[in-house]
Tab-separated table of C-alpha atoms and ligand atoms in Angstrom:
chain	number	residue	atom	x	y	z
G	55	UNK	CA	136.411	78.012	62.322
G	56	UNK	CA	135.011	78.257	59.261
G	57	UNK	CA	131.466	79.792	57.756
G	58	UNK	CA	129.481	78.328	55.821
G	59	UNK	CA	127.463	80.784	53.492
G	60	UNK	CA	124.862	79.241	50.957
G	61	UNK	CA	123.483	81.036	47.928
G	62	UNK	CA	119.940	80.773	47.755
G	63	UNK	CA	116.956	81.377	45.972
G	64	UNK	CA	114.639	79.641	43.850
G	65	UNK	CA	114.180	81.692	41.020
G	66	UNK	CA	116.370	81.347	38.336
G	67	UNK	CA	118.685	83.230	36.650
G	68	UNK	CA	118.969	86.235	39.649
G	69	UNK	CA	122.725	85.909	39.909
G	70	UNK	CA	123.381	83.072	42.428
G	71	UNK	CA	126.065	81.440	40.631
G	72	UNK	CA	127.614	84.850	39.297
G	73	UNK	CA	127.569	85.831	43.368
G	74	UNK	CA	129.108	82.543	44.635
G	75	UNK	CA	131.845	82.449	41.846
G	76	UNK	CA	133.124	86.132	42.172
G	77	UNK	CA	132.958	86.608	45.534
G	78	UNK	CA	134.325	83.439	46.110
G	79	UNK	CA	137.061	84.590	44.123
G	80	UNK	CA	137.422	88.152	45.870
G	81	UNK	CA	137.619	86.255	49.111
G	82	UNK	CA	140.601	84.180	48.078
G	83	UNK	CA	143.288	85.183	49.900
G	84	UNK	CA	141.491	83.115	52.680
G	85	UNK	CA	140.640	79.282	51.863
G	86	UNK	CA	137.909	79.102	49.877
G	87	UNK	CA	135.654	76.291	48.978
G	88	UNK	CA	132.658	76.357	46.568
G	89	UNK	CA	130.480	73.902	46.622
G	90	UNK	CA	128.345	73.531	42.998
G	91	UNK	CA	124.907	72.190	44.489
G	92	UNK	CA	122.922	72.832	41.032
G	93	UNK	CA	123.032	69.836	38.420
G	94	UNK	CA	123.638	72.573	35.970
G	95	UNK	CA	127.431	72.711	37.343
G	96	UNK	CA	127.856	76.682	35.968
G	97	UNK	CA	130.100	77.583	39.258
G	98	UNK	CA	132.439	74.262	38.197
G	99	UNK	CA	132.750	75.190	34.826
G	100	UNK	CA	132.952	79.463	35.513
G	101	UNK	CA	135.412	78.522	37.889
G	102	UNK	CA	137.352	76.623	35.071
G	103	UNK	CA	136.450	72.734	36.502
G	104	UNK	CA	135.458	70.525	33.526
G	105	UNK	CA	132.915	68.078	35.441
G	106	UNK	CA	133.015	65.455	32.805
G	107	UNK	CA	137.168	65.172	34.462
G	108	UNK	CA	136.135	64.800	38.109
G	109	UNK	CA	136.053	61.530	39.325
G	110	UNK	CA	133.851	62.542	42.687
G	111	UNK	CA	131.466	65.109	42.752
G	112	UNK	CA	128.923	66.226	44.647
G	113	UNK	CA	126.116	63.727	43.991
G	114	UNK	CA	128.893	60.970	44.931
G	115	UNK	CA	129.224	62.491	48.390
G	116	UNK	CA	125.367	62.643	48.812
G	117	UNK	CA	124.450	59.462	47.706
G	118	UNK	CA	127.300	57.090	46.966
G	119	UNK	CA	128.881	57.613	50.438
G	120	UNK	CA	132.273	59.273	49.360
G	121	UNK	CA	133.510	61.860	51.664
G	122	UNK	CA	134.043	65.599	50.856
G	123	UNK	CA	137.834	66.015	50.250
G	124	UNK	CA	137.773	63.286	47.922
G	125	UNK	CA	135.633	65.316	45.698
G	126	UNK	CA	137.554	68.239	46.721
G	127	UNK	CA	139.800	69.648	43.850
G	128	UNK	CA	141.208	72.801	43.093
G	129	UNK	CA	140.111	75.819	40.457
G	130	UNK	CA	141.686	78.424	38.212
G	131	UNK	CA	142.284	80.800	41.411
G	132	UNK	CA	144.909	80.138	44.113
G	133	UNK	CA	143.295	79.702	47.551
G	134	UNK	CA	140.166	78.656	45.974
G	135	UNK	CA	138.950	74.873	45.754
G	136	UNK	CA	135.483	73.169	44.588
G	137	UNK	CA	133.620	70.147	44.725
G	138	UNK	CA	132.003	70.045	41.439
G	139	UNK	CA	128.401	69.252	40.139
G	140	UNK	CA	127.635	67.292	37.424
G	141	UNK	CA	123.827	67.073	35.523
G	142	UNK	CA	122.927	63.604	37.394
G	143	UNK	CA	123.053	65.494	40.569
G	144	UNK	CA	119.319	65.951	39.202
G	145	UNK	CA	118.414	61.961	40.056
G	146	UNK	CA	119.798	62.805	43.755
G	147	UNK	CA	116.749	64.449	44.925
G	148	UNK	CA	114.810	61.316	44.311
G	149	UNK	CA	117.789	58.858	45.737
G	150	UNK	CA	118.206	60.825	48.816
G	151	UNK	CA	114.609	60.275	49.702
G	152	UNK	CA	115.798	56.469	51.357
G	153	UNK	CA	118.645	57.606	53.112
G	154	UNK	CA	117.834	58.268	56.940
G	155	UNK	CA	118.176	61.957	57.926
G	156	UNK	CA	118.240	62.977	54.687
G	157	UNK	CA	118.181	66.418	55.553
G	158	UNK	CA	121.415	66.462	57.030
G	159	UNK	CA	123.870	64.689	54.760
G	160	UNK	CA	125.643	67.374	53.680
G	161	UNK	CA	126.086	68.768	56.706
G	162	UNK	CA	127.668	65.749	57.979
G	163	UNK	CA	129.806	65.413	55.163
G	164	UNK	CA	130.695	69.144	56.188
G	165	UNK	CA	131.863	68.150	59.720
G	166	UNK	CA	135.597	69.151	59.027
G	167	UNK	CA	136.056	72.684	58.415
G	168	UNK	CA	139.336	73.305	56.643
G	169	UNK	CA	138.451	76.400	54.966
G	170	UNK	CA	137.572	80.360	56.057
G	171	UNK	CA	134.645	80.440	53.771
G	172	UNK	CA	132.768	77.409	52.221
G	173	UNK	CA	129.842	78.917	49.645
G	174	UNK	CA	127.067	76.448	48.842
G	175	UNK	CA	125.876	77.836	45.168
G	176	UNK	CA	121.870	76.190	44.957
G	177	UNK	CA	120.112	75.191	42.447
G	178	UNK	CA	116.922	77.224	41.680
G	179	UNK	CA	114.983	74.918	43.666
G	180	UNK	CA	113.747	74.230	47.327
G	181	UNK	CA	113.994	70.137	46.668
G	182	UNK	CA	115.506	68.696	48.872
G	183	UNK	CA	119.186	69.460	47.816
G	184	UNK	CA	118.415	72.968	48.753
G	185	UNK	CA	116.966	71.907	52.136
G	186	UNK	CA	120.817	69.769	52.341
G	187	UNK	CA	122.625	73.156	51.941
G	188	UNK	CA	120.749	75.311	53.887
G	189	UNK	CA	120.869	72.798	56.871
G	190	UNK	CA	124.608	72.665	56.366
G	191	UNK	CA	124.823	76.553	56.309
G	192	UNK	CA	125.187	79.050	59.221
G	193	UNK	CA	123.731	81.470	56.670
G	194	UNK	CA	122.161	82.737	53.443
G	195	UNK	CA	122.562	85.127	51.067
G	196	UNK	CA	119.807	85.532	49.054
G	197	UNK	CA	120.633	87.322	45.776
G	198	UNK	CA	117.596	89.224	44.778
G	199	UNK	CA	117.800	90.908	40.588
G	200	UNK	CA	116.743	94.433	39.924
G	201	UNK	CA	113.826	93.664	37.924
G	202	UNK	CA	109.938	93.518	37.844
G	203	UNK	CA	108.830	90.363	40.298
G	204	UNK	CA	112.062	90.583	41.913
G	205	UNK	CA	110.479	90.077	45.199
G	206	UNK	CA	108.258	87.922	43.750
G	207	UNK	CA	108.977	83.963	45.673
G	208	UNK	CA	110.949	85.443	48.215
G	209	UNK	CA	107.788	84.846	51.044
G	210	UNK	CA	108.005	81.202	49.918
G	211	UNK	CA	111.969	81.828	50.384
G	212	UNK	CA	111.439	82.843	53.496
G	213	UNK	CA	109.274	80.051	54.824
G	214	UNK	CA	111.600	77.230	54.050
G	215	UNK	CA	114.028	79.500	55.698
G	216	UNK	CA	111.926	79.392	58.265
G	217	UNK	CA	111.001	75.672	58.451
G	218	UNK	CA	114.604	74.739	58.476
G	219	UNK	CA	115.507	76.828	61.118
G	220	UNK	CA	113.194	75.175	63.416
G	221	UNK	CA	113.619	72.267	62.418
G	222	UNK	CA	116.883	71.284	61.312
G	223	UNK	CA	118.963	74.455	61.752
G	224	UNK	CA	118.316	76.819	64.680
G	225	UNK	CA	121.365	78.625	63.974
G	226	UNK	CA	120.896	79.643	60.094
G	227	UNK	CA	121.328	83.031	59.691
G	228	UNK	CA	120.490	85.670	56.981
G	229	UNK	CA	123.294	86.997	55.713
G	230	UNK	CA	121.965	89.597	53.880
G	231	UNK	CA	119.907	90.175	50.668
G	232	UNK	CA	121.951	91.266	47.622
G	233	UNK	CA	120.685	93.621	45.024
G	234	UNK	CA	121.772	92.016	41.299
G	235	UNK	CA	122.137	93.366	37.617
G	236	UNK	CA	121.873	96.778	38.947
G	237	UNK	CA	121.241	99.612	36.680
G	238	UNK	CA	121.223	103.108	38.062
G	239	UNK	CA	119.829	104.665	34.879
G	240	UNK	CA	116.536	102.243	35.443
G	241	UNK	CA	114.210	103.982	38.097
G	242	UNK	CA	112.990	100.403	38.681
G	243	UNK	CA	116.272	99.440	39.803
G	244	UNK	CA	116.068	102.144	42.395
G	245	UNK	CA	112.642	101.214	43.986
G	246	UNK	CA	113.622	97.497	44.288
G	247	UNK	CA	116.119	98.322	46.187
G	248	UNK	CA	114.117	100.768	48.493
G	249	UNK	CA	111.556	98.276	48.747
G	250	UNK	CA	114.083	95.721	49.956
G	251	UNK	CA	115.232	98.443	52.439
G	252	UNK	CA	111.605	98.865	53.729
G	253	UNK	CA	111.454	95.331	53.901
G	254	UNK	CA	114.806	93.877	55.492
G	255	UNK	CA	116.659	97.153	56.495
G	256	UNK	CA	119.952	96.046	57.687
G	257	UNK	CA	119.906	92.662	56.398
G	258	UNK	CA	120.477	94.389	52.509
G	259	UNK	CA	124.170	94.429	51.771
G	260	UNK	CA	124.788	98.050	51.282
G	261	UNK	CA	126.958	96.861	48.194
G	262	UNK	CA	124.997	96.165	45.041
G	263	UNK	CA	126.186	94.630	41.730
G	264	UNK	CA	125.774	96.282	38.652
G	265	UNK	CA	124.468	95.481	35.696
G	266	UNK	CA	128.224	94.486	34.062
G	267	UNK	CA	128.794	92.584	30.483
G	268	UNK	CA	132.253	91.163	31.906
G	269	UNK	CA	130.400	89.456	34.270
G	270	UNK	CA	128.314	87.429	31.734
G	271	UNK	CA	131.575	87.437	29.744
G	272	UNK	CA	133.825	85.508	32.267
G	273	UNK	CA	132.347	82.178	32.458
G	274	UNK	CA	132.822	80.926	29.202
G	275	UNK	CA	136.260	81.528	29.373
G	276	UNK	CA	136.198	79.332	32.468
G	277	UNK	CA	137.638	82.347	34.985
G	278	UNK	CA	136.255	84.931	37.764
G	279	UNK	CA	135.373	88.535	36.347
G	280	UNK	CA	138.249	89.142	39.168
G	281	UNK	CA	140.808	87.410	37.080
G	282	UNK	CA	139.141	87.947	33.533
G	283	UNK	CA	138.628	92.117	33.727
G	284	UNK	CA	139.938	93.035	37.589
G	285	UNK	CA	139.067	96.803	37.092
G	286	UNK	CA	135.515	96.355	35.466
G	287	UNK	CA	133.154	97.266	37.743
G	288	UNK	CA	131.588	93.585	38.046
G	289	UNK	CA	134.978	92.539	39.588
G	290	UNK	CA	134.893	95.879	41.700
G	291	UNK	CA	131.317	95.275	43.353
G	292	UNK	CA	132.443	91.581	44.179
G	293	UNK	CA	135.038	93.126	46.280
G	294	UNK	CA	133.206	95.319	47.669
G	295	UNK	CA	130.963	92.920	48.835
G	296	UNK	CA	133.819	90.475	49.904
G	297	UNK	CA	134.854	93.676	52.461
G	298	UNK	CA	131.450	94.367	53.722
G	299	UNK	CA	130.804	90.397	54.394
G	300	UNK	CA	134.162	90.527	56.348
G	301	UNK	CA	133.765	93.647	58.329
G	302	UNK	CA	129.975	92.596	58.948
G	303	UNK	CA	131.599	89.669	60.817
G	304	UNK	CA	134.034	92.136	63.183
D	555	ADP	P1	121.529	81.904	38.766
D	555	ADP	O1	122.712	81.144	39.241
D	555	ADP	O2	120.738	82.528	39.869
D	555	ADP	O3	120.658	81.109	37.845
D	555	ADP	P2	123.452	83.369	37.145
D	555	ADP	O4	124.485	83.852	38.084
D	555	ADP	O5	123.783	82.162	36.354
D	555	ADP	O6	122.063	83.157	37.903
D	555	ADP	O7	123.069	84.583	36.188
D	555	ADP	C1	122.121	84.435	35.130
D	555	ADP	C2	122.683	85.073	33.858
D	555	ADP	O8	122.842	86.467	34.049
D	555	ADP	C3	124.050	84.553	33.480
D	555	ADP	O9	124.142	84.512	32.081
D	555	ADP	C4	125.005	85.583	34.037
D	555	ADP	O10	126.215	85.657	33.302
D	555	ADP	C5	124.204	86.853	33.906
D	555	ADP	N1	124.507	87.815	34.972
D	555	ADP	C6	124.443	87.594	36.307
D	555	ADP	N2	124.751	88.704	36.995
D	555	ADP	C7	125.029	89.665	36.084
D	555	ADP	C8	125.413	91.059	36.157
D	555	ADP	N3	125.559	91.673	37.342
D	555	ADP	N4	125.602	91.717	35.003
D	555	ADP	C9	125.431	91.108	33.806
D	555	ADP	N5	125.091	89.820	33.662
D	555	ADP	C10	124.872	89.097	34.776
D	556	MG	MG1	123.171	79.092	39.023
């Protein structure tokens, strides 16, 4: 059976997409699917998925009543599919508002689990799209960037974490906070990362990503940092993590 794993947190910019892309890549010699639930479709296109191509997308499947594999199509890496986003995925958050349990269409479009890994990458938002993937999800990772605030919105994180799983979800897990944009030399870096021991002790991945210019570098030429520089040390901490989700699970 497959786990779901969605990439959350509603600040912008922390390395949610960057995380869902890479490691979604390092996991590929399982089946992989990504699912781009941000209008801004960044995991479609860094995964080398022109949406303006795809006939089905995500917002089809939440609102137009197509199913998931029809929207299902594959990406630059072997062993590695996604169902794509596109920008009007924005006008779903108002649409889905009519449709009964509207909480939970994603997770029963979700029902079928063909794949070893299916990563939900969110859109910096708790709407309700958000509230879709985390229902669908049997757990989080919540990427969390090494710089001042960085904590900052995780309480409210936590909350909706909270709501859902009493709610909707009783079974959504944490998966484990993930330390972003690293930089050893910054002192800063350091006592974010303390603080998020003090905080959530085991539940920090031991792994961190570093600070890495491939990693910004990869999307535009529409491939993983695992494909586009596989000895950088962006592509290195994505495996890393990859192993430490896997051995978490045995
Ligand atoms: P989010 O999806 O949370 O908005 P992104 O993954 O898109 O965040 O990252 C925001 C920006 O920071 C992007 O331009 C991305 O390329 C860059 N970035 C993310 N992680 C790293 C990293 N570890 N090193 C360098 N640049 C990074
Ligand atoms: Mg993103």
């Amino acid at each position: 059976m497959g786990k779901v794993i969605a990439i959350a947190n509603q600040k912008g910019g922390v390395g949610k997409t960057t995380t869902s892309i890479n490691l979604a890549a390092s996991l590929a010699d399982k089946k992989v699917l990504v699912i781009d639930a941000d209008p801004q479709a960044n995991a479609s296109s860094g995964l080398g998925v022109d949406p303006r191509t795809v006939s089905v997308s995500i917002y089809e499947c939440l609102i137009g009543g197509n199913s998931l594999r029809e929207a299902i199509v594959g990406s630059c890496v072997s062993g590695l599919d996604i169902v794509c986003s596109r920008i009007d995925l924005v006008g779903a958050e108002l649409e889905l508002l009519n449709v009964e349990n509207r909480e939970r269409v994603l997770s029963r479009l979700l029902v079928k689990r063909e794949y070893d890994y299916v990563l939900i990458d969110c859109s910096p938002s708790l709407g309700l799209i958000t509230v879709n993937s985390l229902t669908a999800a049997d757990s989080v990772i919540i990427p969390v960037q090494a710089e001042y605030f960085a904590l900052e919105g995780i309480s409210k994180l936590l909350n909706t974490i909270k709501i859902i799983k009493s709610k909707l979800n009783p079974a959504l897990e944490i998966e484990g906070f993930l330390l972003t944009m690293y930089d050893a030399r910054l002192r800063l870096a350091n006592q974010i990362y303390e603080e998020l021991k003090k905080h959530f002790r085991d539940m920090v991945f031991t792994t961190v990503i570093q600070r890495n210019i491939r990693l910004s570098e990869a999307p535009s030429h529409g491939i993983p940092a695992i494909l586009y520089d596989p000895d950088s040390r962006g592509s290195i901490n994505h495996m890393q993590l990859a192993k430490e989700l896997i051995e978490r699970e045995s």
